[in-house]
Short mmCIF file of C-alpha atoms and ligand atoms in Angstrom, two decimals:
data_model
loop_
_atom_site.label_atom_id
_atom_site.label_comp_id
_atom_site.label_asym_id
_atom_site.label_seq_id
_atom_site.Cartn_x
_atom_site.Cartn_y
_atom_site.Cartn_z
CA MET B 1 -20.16 5.31 -3.56
CA HIS B 2 -18.17 4.81 -6.79
CA SER B 3 -14.81 6.48 -7.33
CA GLN B 4 -16.17 8.67 -10.14
CA ASP B 5 -19.02 9.95 -7.94
CA LEU B 6 -16.62 10.75 -5.13
CA GLN B 7 -14.26 12.47 -7.56
CA ALA B 8 -17.10 14.55 -8.98
CA LEU B 9 -18.18 15.65 -5.51
CA ASP B 10 -14.58 16.34 -4.58
CA ARG B 11 -14.21 18.55 -7.66
CA ALA B 12 -17.51 20.30 -6.91
CA HIS B 13 -16.94 21.16 -3.26
CA HIS B 14 -13.47 20.46 -1.92
CA LEU B 15 -10.59 22.93 -2.04
CA HIS B 16 -7.46 20.89 -1.29
CA PRO B 17 -4.41 22.22 0.60
CA PHE B 18 -1.37 23.25 -1.48
CA THR B 19 -3.20 22.46 -4.70
CA ASP B 20 -3.86 24.05 -8.08
CA PHE B 21 -7.66 23.70 -7.74
CA LYS B 22 -8.36 23.94 -11.45
CA ALA B 23 -5.66 21.50 -12.53
CA LEU B 24 -6.77 18.94 -9.93
CA GLY B 25 -10.40 19.39 -10.99
CA GLU B 26 -9.44 18.43 -14.52
CA GLU B 27 -7.30 15.49 -13.43
CA GLY B 28 -9.43 14.16 -10.57
CA SER B 29 -8.03 13.15 -7.21
CA ARG B 30 -6.87 9.71 -6.12
CA ILE B 31 -9.10 8.37 -3.37
CA VAL B 32 -7.30 6.65 -0.53
CA THR B 33 -9.68 4.31 1.23
CA HIS B 34 -7.74 2.32 3.82
CA ALA B 35 -4.25 1.49 5.00
CA GLU B 36 -2.29 -1.14 6.87
CA GLY B 37 1.30 -1.12 8.08
CA VAL B 38 3.33 0.84 5.50
CA TYR B 39 0.79 0.47 2.68
CA ILE B 40 -2.12 2.66 1.62
CA HIS B 41 -4.89 1.40 -0.66
CA ASP B 42 -6.90 3.42 -3.17
CA SER B 43 -10.42 3.10 -4.54
CA GLU B 44 -9.08 1.53 -7.74
CA GLY B 45 -7.71 -1.41 -5.78
CA ASN B 46 -4.04 -0.35 -5.86
CA ARG B 47 -1.72 -1.03 -2.95
CA ILE B 48 0.92 1.68 -2.56
CA LEU B 49 3.99 1.71 -0.31
CA ASP B 50 3.73 4.95 1.63
CA GLY B 51 7.28 6.27 1.45
CA MET B 52 6.18 9.54 3.09
CA ALA B 53 4.40 8.19 6.20
CA GLY B 54 1.37 10.27 5.20
CA LEU B 55 2.87 13.75 5.48
CA TRP B 56 5.95 12.80 7.51
CA CYS B 57 3.76 11.78 10.42
CA VAL B 58 2.53 8.16 10.52
CA ASN B 59 5.64 7.06 12.42
CA LEU B 60 4.12 3.86 13.84
CA GLY B 61 2.48 2.91 10.54
CA TYR B 62 -1.20 2.37 9.83
CA GLY B 63 -3.70 0.14 11.58
CA ARG B 64 -2.35 0.22 15.14
CA GLN B 65 -5.28 -1.06 17.17
CA GLU B 66 -3.76 0.11 20.47
CA LEU B 67 -4.14 3.69 19.24
CA VAL B 68 -7.71 3.06 18.15
CA GLU B 69 -8.46 1.63 21.58
CA ALA B 70 -6.78 4.52 23.40
CA ALA B 71 -8.97 6.93 21.40
CA THR B 72 -12.22 5.05 21.98
CA ALA B 73 -11.56 4.57 25.69
CA GLN B 74 -10.87 8.29 26.09
CA LEU B 75 -13.89 9.24 23.97
CA ARG B 76 -16.05 7.25 26.38
CA GLU B 77 -14.41 8.62 29.50
CA LEU B 78 -14.10 12.31 28.60
CA PRO B 79 -14.36 13.31 24.93
CA TYR B 80 -13.60 16.94 25.56
CA TYR B 81 -12.64 19.31 28.21
CA ASN B 82 -10.33 22.28 28.06
CA ASN B 83 -7.20 23.28 29.94
CA PHE B 84 -8.27 26.90 30.39
CA PHE B 85 -9.51 28.46 33.61
CA LYS B 86 -7.47 26.39 36.05
CA THR B 87 -8.66 22.98 34.84
CA THR B 88 -6.86 20.00 33.37
CA HIS B 89 -7.44 16.30 32.73
CA PRO B 90 -5.38 13.12 33.13
CA PRO B 91 -4.35 12.62 29.44
CA ALA B 92 -2.86 16.12 29.15
CA VAL B 93 -0.99 15.79 32.44
CA LYS B 94 0.40 12.36 31.62
CA LEU B 95 1.43 13.37 28.11
CA ALA B 96 3.19 16.48 29.43
CA GLU B 97 5.14 14.35 31.89
CA LYS B 98 6.09 11.79 29.23
CA LEU B 99 7.26 14.45 26.79
CA CYS B 100 9.46 16.09 29.40
CA GLN B 101 11.02 12.71 30.22
CA LEU B 102 11.93 12.23 26.55
CA ALA B 103 13.08 15.81 25.87
CA PRO B 104 16.60 17.11 26.60
CA ALA B 105 17.24 17.50 30.35
CA HIS B 106 16.77 21.29 30.45
CA VAL B 107 13.26 21.00 28.94
CA ASN B 108 10.57 20.49 31.56
CA HIS B 109 7.38 22.13 30.27
CA VAL B 110 5.04 21.89 27.32
CA PHE B 111 2.31 24.13 25.87
CA PHE B 112 -0.17 22.14 23.74
CA THR B 113 -1.59 23.16 20.37
CA GLY B 114 -3.56 21.46 17.63
CA SER B 115 -0.87 21.50 14.92
CA GLY B 116 2.67 22.42 14.00
CA SER B 117 1.58 25.75 12.57
CA GLU B 118 -0.15 26.66 15.81
CA ALA B 119 3.00 25.54 17.62
CA ASN B 120 5.02 28.07 15.66
CA ASP B 121 2.45 30.81 16.26
CA THR B 122 2.92 29.98 19.93
CA VAL B 123 6.70 30.21 19.49
CA LEU B 124 6.38 33.73 18.11
CA ARG B 125 4.16 34.77 21.02
CA MET B 126 6.44 33.18 23.61
CA VAL B 127 9.67 34.59 22.20
CA ARG B 128 8.31 38.15 22.23
CA ARG B 129 6.71 37.70 25.64
CA TYR B 130 9.96 36.36 27.05
CA TRP B 131 12.01 39.35 25.96
CA ALA B 132 9.33 41.80 27.08
CA LEU B 133 9.44 40.22 30.53
CA LYS B 134 13.23 40.42 30.50
CA GLY B 135 12.92 44.18 30.00
CA LYS B 136 14.26 43.97 26.44
CA PRO B 137 11.20 44.63 24.27
CA GLU B 138 13.47 45.87 21.50
CA LYS B 139 14.53 42.27 20.95
CA GLN B 140 11.98 41.59 18.20
CA TRP B 141 13.82 40.20 15.19
CA ILE B 142 13.66 36.49 14.55
CA ILE B 143 16.24 35.05 12.17
CA SER B 144 15.05 32.13 10.07
CA ARG B 145 16.27 30.57 6.84
CA GLU B 146 15.33 30.65 3.19
CA ASN B 147 13.39 27.55 2.13
CA ALA B 148 12.50 26.70 5.74
CA TYR B 149 9.00 25.37 6.47
CA HIS B 150 7.36 26.36 9.75
CA GLY B 151 3.67 26.09 8.85
CA SER B 152 0.91 27.75 6.90
CA THR B 153 -0.75 30.14 9.33
CA VAL B 154 0.35 33.76 8.91
CA ALA B 155 3.01 33.43 11.61
CA GLY B 156 4.06 29.99 10.40
CA MET B 157 4.54 31.04 6.80
CA SER B 158 6.22 34.31 7.80
CA LEU B 159 8.71 32.36 9.92
CA GLY B 160 9.13 29.90 7.06
CA GLY B 161 11.22 30.85 4.08
CA MET B 162 9.08 29.56 1.21
CA ALA B 163 9.21 32.22 -1.50
CA PRO B 164 5.97 31.13 -3.27
CA MET B 165 4.06 31.32 0.03
CA HIS B 166 5.48 34.76 0.81
CA ALA B 167 4.51 35.93 -2.67
CA GLN B 168 0.84 35.08 -1.99
CA GLY B 169 0.48 35.83 1.66
CA GLY B 170 1.68 39.35 2.34
CA PRO B 171 2.02 41.49 4.25
CA LEU B 172 3.99 39.10 6.39
CA VAL B 173 4.61 39.30 10.13
CA PRO B 174 7.28 42.00 10.37
CA GLU B 175 10.78 41.68 11.83
CA ILE B 176 11.52 38.20 10.58
CA SER B 177 14.73 37.96 8.57
CA HIS B 178 15.87 35.02 6.43
CA VAL B 179 19.44 33.88 5.90
CA ARG B 180 20.82 31.36 3.44
CA GLN B 181 20.14 27.65 3.95
CA PRO B 182 22.85 24.99 4.43
CA TYR B 183 21.88 23.25 1.18
CA TRP B 184 25.24 22.10 -0.09
CA PHE B 185 24.10 20.26 -3.24
CA GLY B 186 21.81 23.10 -4.30
CA GLU B 187 23.85 26.15 -3.36
CA GLY B 188 27.27 25.29 -2.03
CA ARG B 189 29.20 23.09 -4.41
CA ASP B 190 31.82 25.73 -5.13
CA GLN B 191 33.04 24.96 -1.60
CA SER B 192 33.67 21.75 0.34
CA PRO B 193 30.64 20.74 2.45
CA GLU B 194 32.62 21.56 5.59
CA ALA B 195 33.57 25.04 4.42
CA PHE B 196 30.04 25.69 3.15
CA GLY B 197 28.53 24.72 6.51
CA ARG B 198 30.72 27.32 8.18
CA THR B 199 29.87 29.91 5.52
CA CYS B 200 26.16 29.46 6.31
CA ALA B 201 26.80 29.84 10.05
CA GLU B 202 28.81 33.01 9.35
CA ALA B 203 25.80 34.35 7.44
CA ILE B 204 23.79 34.10 10.66
CA GLU B 205 26.41 36.04 12.58
CA ALA B 206 26.59 38.68 9.86
CA ARG B 207 22.81 39.10 10.02
CA ILE B 208 22.85 39.37 13.81
CA LEU B 209 25.39 42.18 13.57
CA GLU B 210 23.48 43.88 10.77
CA LEU B 211 20.20 43.85 12.73
CA GLY B 212 21.98 44.69 15.97
CA GLU B 213 22.61 42.09 18.63
CA ASP B 214 20.25 43.91 21.00
CA ASN B 215 17.39 43.65 18.51
CA VAL B 216 17.58 39.93 17.77
CA ALA B 217 15.22 37.73 19.79
CA ALA B 218 15.69 34.23 18.36
CA PHE B 219 17.01 31.98 15.64
CA ILE B 220 14.61 29.30 14.36
CA ALA B 221 15.51 26.26 12.27
CA GLU B 222 14.61 22.67 11.51
CA PRO B 223 17.44 20.26 12.43
CA VAL B 224 17.10 18.86 8.90
CA GLN B 225 14.88 20.85 6.51
CA GLY B 226 11.98 18.58 5.64
CA ALA B 227 9.55 20.19 3.22
CA GLY B 228 12.45 22.19 1.77
CA GLY B 229 13.93 18.97 0.38
CA ALA B 230 15.26 16.70 3.16
CA ILE B 231 18.32 18.88 3.47
CA MET B 232 20.87 17.48 5.91
CA PRO B 233 23.30 20.27 6.73
CA PRO B 234 27.05 19.65 6.41
CA ALA B 235 28.57 18.24 9.62
CA SER B 236 30.24 21.59 10.32
CA TYR B 237 26.97 23.57 10.28
CA TRP B 238 25.31 22.99 13.65
CA PRO B 239 28.52 23.16 15.74
CA ALA B 240 29.35 26.46 14.03
CA VAL B 241 25.79 27.78 14.53
CA LYS B 242 25.95 26.84 18.21
CA GLU B 243 29.17 28.81 18.53
CA VAL B 244 27.65 31.87 16.90
CA LEU B 245 24.51 31.79 19.03
CA ALA B 246 26.53 31.30 22.22
CA LYS B 247 28.26 34.64 21.58
CA TYR B 248 25.01 36.57 21.62
CA ASP B 249 21.99 36.57 23.88
CA ILE B 250 19.59 34.96 21.43
CA LEU B 251 17.03 32.19 21.93
CA LEU B 252 17.33 29.00 19.90
CA VAL B 253 14.11 27.54 18.50
CA VAL B 254 14.48 24.08 16.96
CA ASP B 255 11.45 23.06 14.92
CA GLU B 256 11.03 19.35 15.65
CA VAL B 257 7.72 18.92 13.82
CA ILE B 258 9.31 16.50 11.32
CA CYS B 259 12.60 15.51 12.99
CA GLY B 260 11.04 14.76 16.38
CA PHE B 261 9.84 11.33 17.47
CA GLY B 262 12.45 9.12 15.90
CA ARG B 263 12.78 10.28 12.31
CA LEU B 264 16.54 10.84 12.64
CA GLY B 265 17.15 7.92 15.02
CA GLU B 266 16.83 9.95 18.23
CA TRP B 267 13.72 11.14 20.05
CA PHE B 268 14.49 14.65 18.78
CA GLY B 269 16.69 16.07 16.03
CA SER B 270 18.15 18.28 18.76
CA LEU B 271 19.55 15.16 20.44
CA HIS B 272 21.09 13.98 17.17
CA TYR B 273 22.83 17.33 16.64
CA ASP B 274 23.51 17.95 20.34
CA LEU B 275 21.47 21.18 20.48
CA GLU B 276 20.04 22.86 23.56
CA PRO B 277 16.95 24.62 22.26
CA ASP B 278 14.95 27.09 24.32
CA LEU B 279 11.78 26.18 22.42
CA MET B 280 10.90 23.08 20.40
CA PRO B 281 7.70 23.10 18.33
CA ILE B 282 6.37 19.55 17.88
CA ALA B 283 3.44 17.84 16.07
CA LYS B 284 3.05 15.09 13.42
CA GLY B 285 4.85 12.00 14.83
CA LEU B 286 3.72 12.96 18.35
CA SER B 287 0.49 11.07 17.64
CA SER B 288 1.74 9.24 14.52
CA GLY B 289 -0.80 11.48 12.79
CA TYR B 290 -3.75 9.46 14.13
CA LEU B 291 -5.24 12.61 15.65
CA PRO B 292 -4.16 16.24 15.32
CA ILE B 293 -1.99 17.46 18.16
CA GLY B 294 1.07 19.67 18.50
CA GLY B 295 2.84 21.70 21.12
CA VAL B 296 5.87 23.67 22.15
CA LEU B 297 8.41 22.14 24.49
CA VAL B 298 9.76 24.95 26.62
CA GLY B 299 13.26 25.01 28.10
CA ASP B 300 13.81 26.05 31.71
CA ARG B 301 15.17 29.51 30.91
CA VAL B 302 11.97 30.58 29.12
CA ALA B 303 9.57 28.56 31.26
CA GLU B 304 10.88 30.01 34.53
CA THR B 305 10.49 33.54 33.23
CA LEU B 306 6.98 32.96 31.89
CA ILE B 307 5.95 31.28 35.15
CA GLU B 308 7.69 33.52 37.69
CA GLU B 309 7.35 36.90 36.02
CA GLY B 310 4.66 36.52 33.39
CA GLY B 311 1.23 36.78 34.94
CA GLU B 312 -1.48 35.60 32.58
CA PHE B 313 -0.32 34.52 29.11
CA PHE B 314 -3.18 35.52 26.81
CA HIS B 315 -2.81 32.66 24.38
CA GLY B 316 -4.30 29.20 23.77
CA PHE B 317 -6.59 27.14 21.63
CA THR B 318 -9.92 25.38 22.21
CA TYR B 319 -8.14 22.13 21.47
CA SER B 320 -4.90 22.77 23.39
CA GLY B 321 -4.19 19.39 24.98
CA HIS B 322 -7.42 17.83 23.67
CA PRO B 323 -8.00 14.75 25.86
CA VAL B 324 -8.55 12.25 23.05
CA CYS B 325 -5.58 13.50 21.03
CA ALA B 326 -3.44 13.52 24.17
CA ALA B 327 -4.47 9.97 25.08
CA VAL B 328 -3.54 8.75 21.59
CA ALA B 329 -0.23 10.65 21.65
CA LEU B 330 0.63 9.16 25.03
CA LYS B 331 -0.14 5.63 23.83
CA ASN B 332 1.87 6.31 20.67
CA LEU B 333 4.93 7.29 22.71
CA GLU B 334 4.47 4.31 25.05
CA ILE B 335 4.41 1.92 22.08
CA MET B 336 7.47 3.57 20.56
CA GLN B 337 9.30 3.09 23.84
CA ALA B 338 8.11 -0.49 24.38
CA GLU B 339 9.06 -1.53 20.84
CA GLY B 340 12.36 0.34 20.82
CA VAL B 341 11.33 2.09 17.61
CA VAL B 342 13.78 4.99 17.94
CA GLU B 343 16.74 2.73 18.71
CA GLY B 344 15.67 0.54 15.78
CA VAL B 345 15.96 3.51 13.44
CA ARG B 346 19.31 4.54 14.90
CA ASP B 347 20.99 1.13 15.04
CA ASP B 348 19.36 -0.93 12.31
CA LEU B 349 16.89 0.60 9.86
CA GLY B 350 18.66 3.95 9.40
CA PRO B 351 22.05 2.41 8.57
CA TYR B 352 20.32 -0.19 6.37
CA LEU B 353 18.41 2.47 4.43
CA ALA B 354 21.62 4.51 4.10
CA GLU B 355 23.38 1.60 2.44
CA ARG B 356 20.50 0.68 0.11
CA TRP B 357 19.66 4.30 -0.72
CA ALA B 358 23.29 5.07 -1.57
CA SER B 359 23.11 2.42 -4.31
CA LEU B 360 20.73 4.76 -6.20
CA ALA B 361 23.56 7.29 -6.55
CA GLU B 362 24.84 5.16 -9.44
CA HIS B 363 21.72 5.88 -11.49
CA PRO B 364 22.40 8.24 -14.43
CA LEU B 365 19.64 10.65 -13.28
CA VAL B 366 20.92 10.94 -9.71
CA GLY B 367 23.42 13.64 -8.76
CA GLU B 368 23.32 12.88 -5.04
CA ALA B 369 21.63 10.30 -2.81
CA ARG B 370 21.60 11.22 0.88
CA SER B 371 19.83 9.95 3.97
CA LEU B 372 19.79 10.26 7.72
CA GLY B 373 17.72 7.99 9.95
CA LEU B 374 14.59 7.25 7.92
CA MET B 375 14.67 10.37 5.77
CA GLY B 376 16.19 10.31 2.31
CA ALA B 377 16.58 12.46 -0.79
CA LEU B 378 17.69 12.03 -4.39
CA GLU B 379 18.85 15.00 -6.46
CA LEU B 380 17.78 14.51 -10.08
CA VAL B 381 20.21 16.02 -12.56
CA ALA B 382 20.52 16.45 -16.32
CA ASP B 383 24.29 16.15 -16.21
CA LYS B 384 25.64 13.68 -13.71
CA ALA B 385 29.22 14.92 -13.93
CA SER B 386 28.52 18.61 -13.31
CA GLY B 387 25.30 18.19 -11.32
CA GLY B 388 23.58 20.49 -13.83
CA ARG B 389 19.79 20.63 -13.44
CA PHE B 390 17.02 19.95 -15.92
CA ASP B 391 15.07 22.74 -17.54
CA LYS B 392 12.38 23.67 -15.00
CA ARG B 393 9.69 23.40 -17.68
CA LEU B 394 10.28 19.65 -17.84
CA ALA B 395 9.11 19.34 -14.19
CA VAL B 396 11.19 16.19 -13.88
CA GLY B 397 10.56 15.80 -10.15
CA ASN B 398 6.78 15.80 -10.63
CA LEU B 399 7.14 13.38 -13.54
CA CYS B 400 9.11 10.96 -11.37
CA ARG B 401 6.64 11.39 -8.50
CA ASP B 402 3.68 10.55 -10.76
CA ILE B 403 5.49 7.50 -12.14
CA CYS B 404 6.18 6.36 -8.58
CA PHE B 405 2.56 6.76 -7.54
CA ALA B 406 1.34 4.85 -10.60
CA SER B 407 3.74 2.02 -9.89
CA GLY B 408 3.00 1.64 -6.19
CA LEU B 409 5.26 4.03 -4.26
CA VAL B 410 4.62 7.38 -2.62
CA MET B 411 7.82 9.37 -3.11
CA ARG B 412 7.47 13.16 -2.96
CA SER B 413 9.13 15.74 -5.16
CA VAL B 414 10.37 19.17 -4.16
CA GLY B 415 11.44 20.64 -7.45
CA ASP B 416 13.80 18.01 -8.82
CA THR B 417 14.60 16.58 -5.40
CA MET B 418 12.86 13.28 -4.60
CA ILE B 419 12.10 12.58 -0.96
CA ILE B 420 11.21 9.68 1.27
CA ALA B 421 10.33 9.47 4.96
CA PRO B 422 8.58 6.12 5.47
CA PRO B 423 6.93 4.88 8.67
CA LEU B 424 9.53 4.00 11.30
CA THR B 425 8.04 0.51 11.48
CA ILE B 426 9.12 -0.34 7.95
CA THR B 427 11.04 -3.63 7.72
CA ARG B 428 14.34 -4.32 5.92
CA GLU B 429 12.41 -6.23 3.24
CA GLN B 430 10.09 -3.29 2.74
CA ILE B 431 13.11 -0.97 2.47
CA ASP B 432 14.37 -3.26 -0.31
CA GLU B 433 10.98 -2.99 -1.99
CA LEU B 434 10.99 0.80 -1.63
CA VAL B 435 14.46 1.13 -3.16
CA ALA B 436 13.57 -1.25 -6.02
CA LEU B 437 10.40 0.73 -6.80
CA ALA B 438 12.39 3.97 -6.69
CA ARG B 439 15.01 2.55 -9.07
CA ASP B 440 12.33 1.38 -11.53
CA ALA B 441 10.70 4.80 -11.37
CA LEU B 442 14.04 6.48 -12.13
CA ASP B 443 14.48 4.19 -15.14
CA GLU B 444 11.00 5.01 -16.40
CA THR B 445 11.58 8.73 -15.81
CA ALA B 446 14.74 8.52 -17.94
CA VAL B 447 12.83 6.76 -20.73
CA ARG B 448 10.05 9.36 -20.73
CA LEU B 449 12.54 12.22 -20.67
CA ALA B 450 14.39 10.77 -23.63
CA LYS B 451 11.07 10.57 -25.52
CA THR B 452 10.21 14.17 -24.69
CA VAL B 453 13.59 15.40 -25.84
CA GLN B 454 13.28 13.37 -29.06
CA GLU B 455 9.80 14.76 -29.74
CA GLU B 456 11.06 18.30 -29.16
CA THR B 457 13.96 17.87 -31.60
CA THR B 458 11.77 16.36 -34.33
CA ALA B 459 9.02 18.95 -33.84
N1 PXG Y 1 7.10 22.87 11.07
C1 PXG Y 1 7.63 21.96 10.22
C2 PXG Y 1 9.09 21.70 10.26
C3 PXG Y 1 6.80 21.26 9.35
O1 PXG Y 1 7.33 20.37 8.50
C4 PXG Y 1 4.92 22.50 10.24
C5 PXG Y 1 5.80 23.14 11.09
C6 PXG Y 1 3.48 22.82 10.30
O2 PXG Y 1 2.73 21.79 10.83
P1 PXG Y 1 1.15 21.64 10.53
O3 PXG Y 1 0.74 20.56 11.47
O4 PXG Y 1 0.51 22.92 10.84
O5 PXG Y 1 1.04 21.27 9.08
C7 PXG Y 1 5.41 21.53 9.36
C8 PXG Y 1 4.47 20.83 8.42
C9 PXG Y 1 5.27 18.74 2.72
C10 PXG Y 1 4.50 19.19 3.89
O6 PXG Y 1 4.69 18.73 1.64
C11 PXG Y 1 5.13 19.45 5.08
C12 PXG Y 1 4.39 19.90 6.16
C13 PXG Y 1 3.04 20.07 6.05
C14 PXG Y 1 2.40 19.80 4.86
C15 PXG Y 1 3.13 19.36 3.76
O7 PXG Y 1 6.45 18.41 2.85
N2 PXG Y 1 5.06 20.20 7.33
#
């Protein structure tokens, strides 16, 4: 089929996620046909460096035949069976064991789901069930953060703090309260990063006291906000948050959907920040995105209560622990271990990216360049000295993103923040290529902006 035919059918029948349907219909979608390593290819014959690892998930890169073989072998052996009604199957059991070996020491159980959103729905159910079993059903409030992303189901988007999603999706799940995010460049530059980190932790404590300690069930957060803009909190933030939470009897939920499986140079973001979560939603990199699978890693405190005191937990999905997805996830983790992928990010690729990425901070459009592990962000600014932003109508981030795509790099935009999170198998040479493409795109963005401004003044 030709690209135009596929585009026409796409326009006629396909409603894309997070998309202005009408605008895309007019523009037509890019058709990705195949991929290898860190590169995707489109139907026009372009090769594009995938600086986003799909959607933060293709951690091992594309074209891994071992994963294909794990899937086909499992499809032949047992393509489907469920884990309901006192049954299980080898892939689910082995994956559960492997995950608990990799997780922090106090985490020894997992509940499987099909996605990160379902994982966070499961979190909500488990948190409330836990406190009910503890005889504290009044503990209902969950504290989350503005601009957090926890998924797109009703529970996921209610837990998340994305204002545009809330504006479309109400009424939201009640008794979820959002506090300010530790986004220093965006919201905290009147303070030092250290002081701002503590300010944000104090906001959590203030909210706990406002809602009443006895009414607060859990605090949920991503170690580093991903979809919100690759926001690495100031170094003071997590230690201060830990101190606050330790004062009160509140569960800690650390959403590892993006940060898990090596992104930050540890198996989990919680290990990087030395956190002891009660619940850890996971997905994405768990299977390198080859098949959909997610889950919730459950710490001993919650697991013991659910097991010993819970009776039947009325919750689960047809595809919880799907055998083919589980077999691929297990093989994915085995390869990551055998190849030392996580250590490679921590000791070599992360530091290398940090050094190369930091060189972009010199660009006139860049107010800040930050990275951690293999996640990076650039803050585009109109005024480099003050960090002043561009007029929103200019949609500079989207302009830069489109220029990147056209010139062979997937770099995402969140407002005027540019983001990368490439496959963890990227090489040093490919990091050089990524940074060079990003720099060229920044140059071209500056040229186009200058033209727009000139046209506006002559008009
Ligand atoms: N938690 C976090 C931290 C996520 O990033 C989810 C939960 C939900 O996972 P599922 O598998 O239900 O999508 C996510 C997903 C983006 C983007 O544009 C990010 C996500 C999904 C789609 C787009 O950055 N994150």
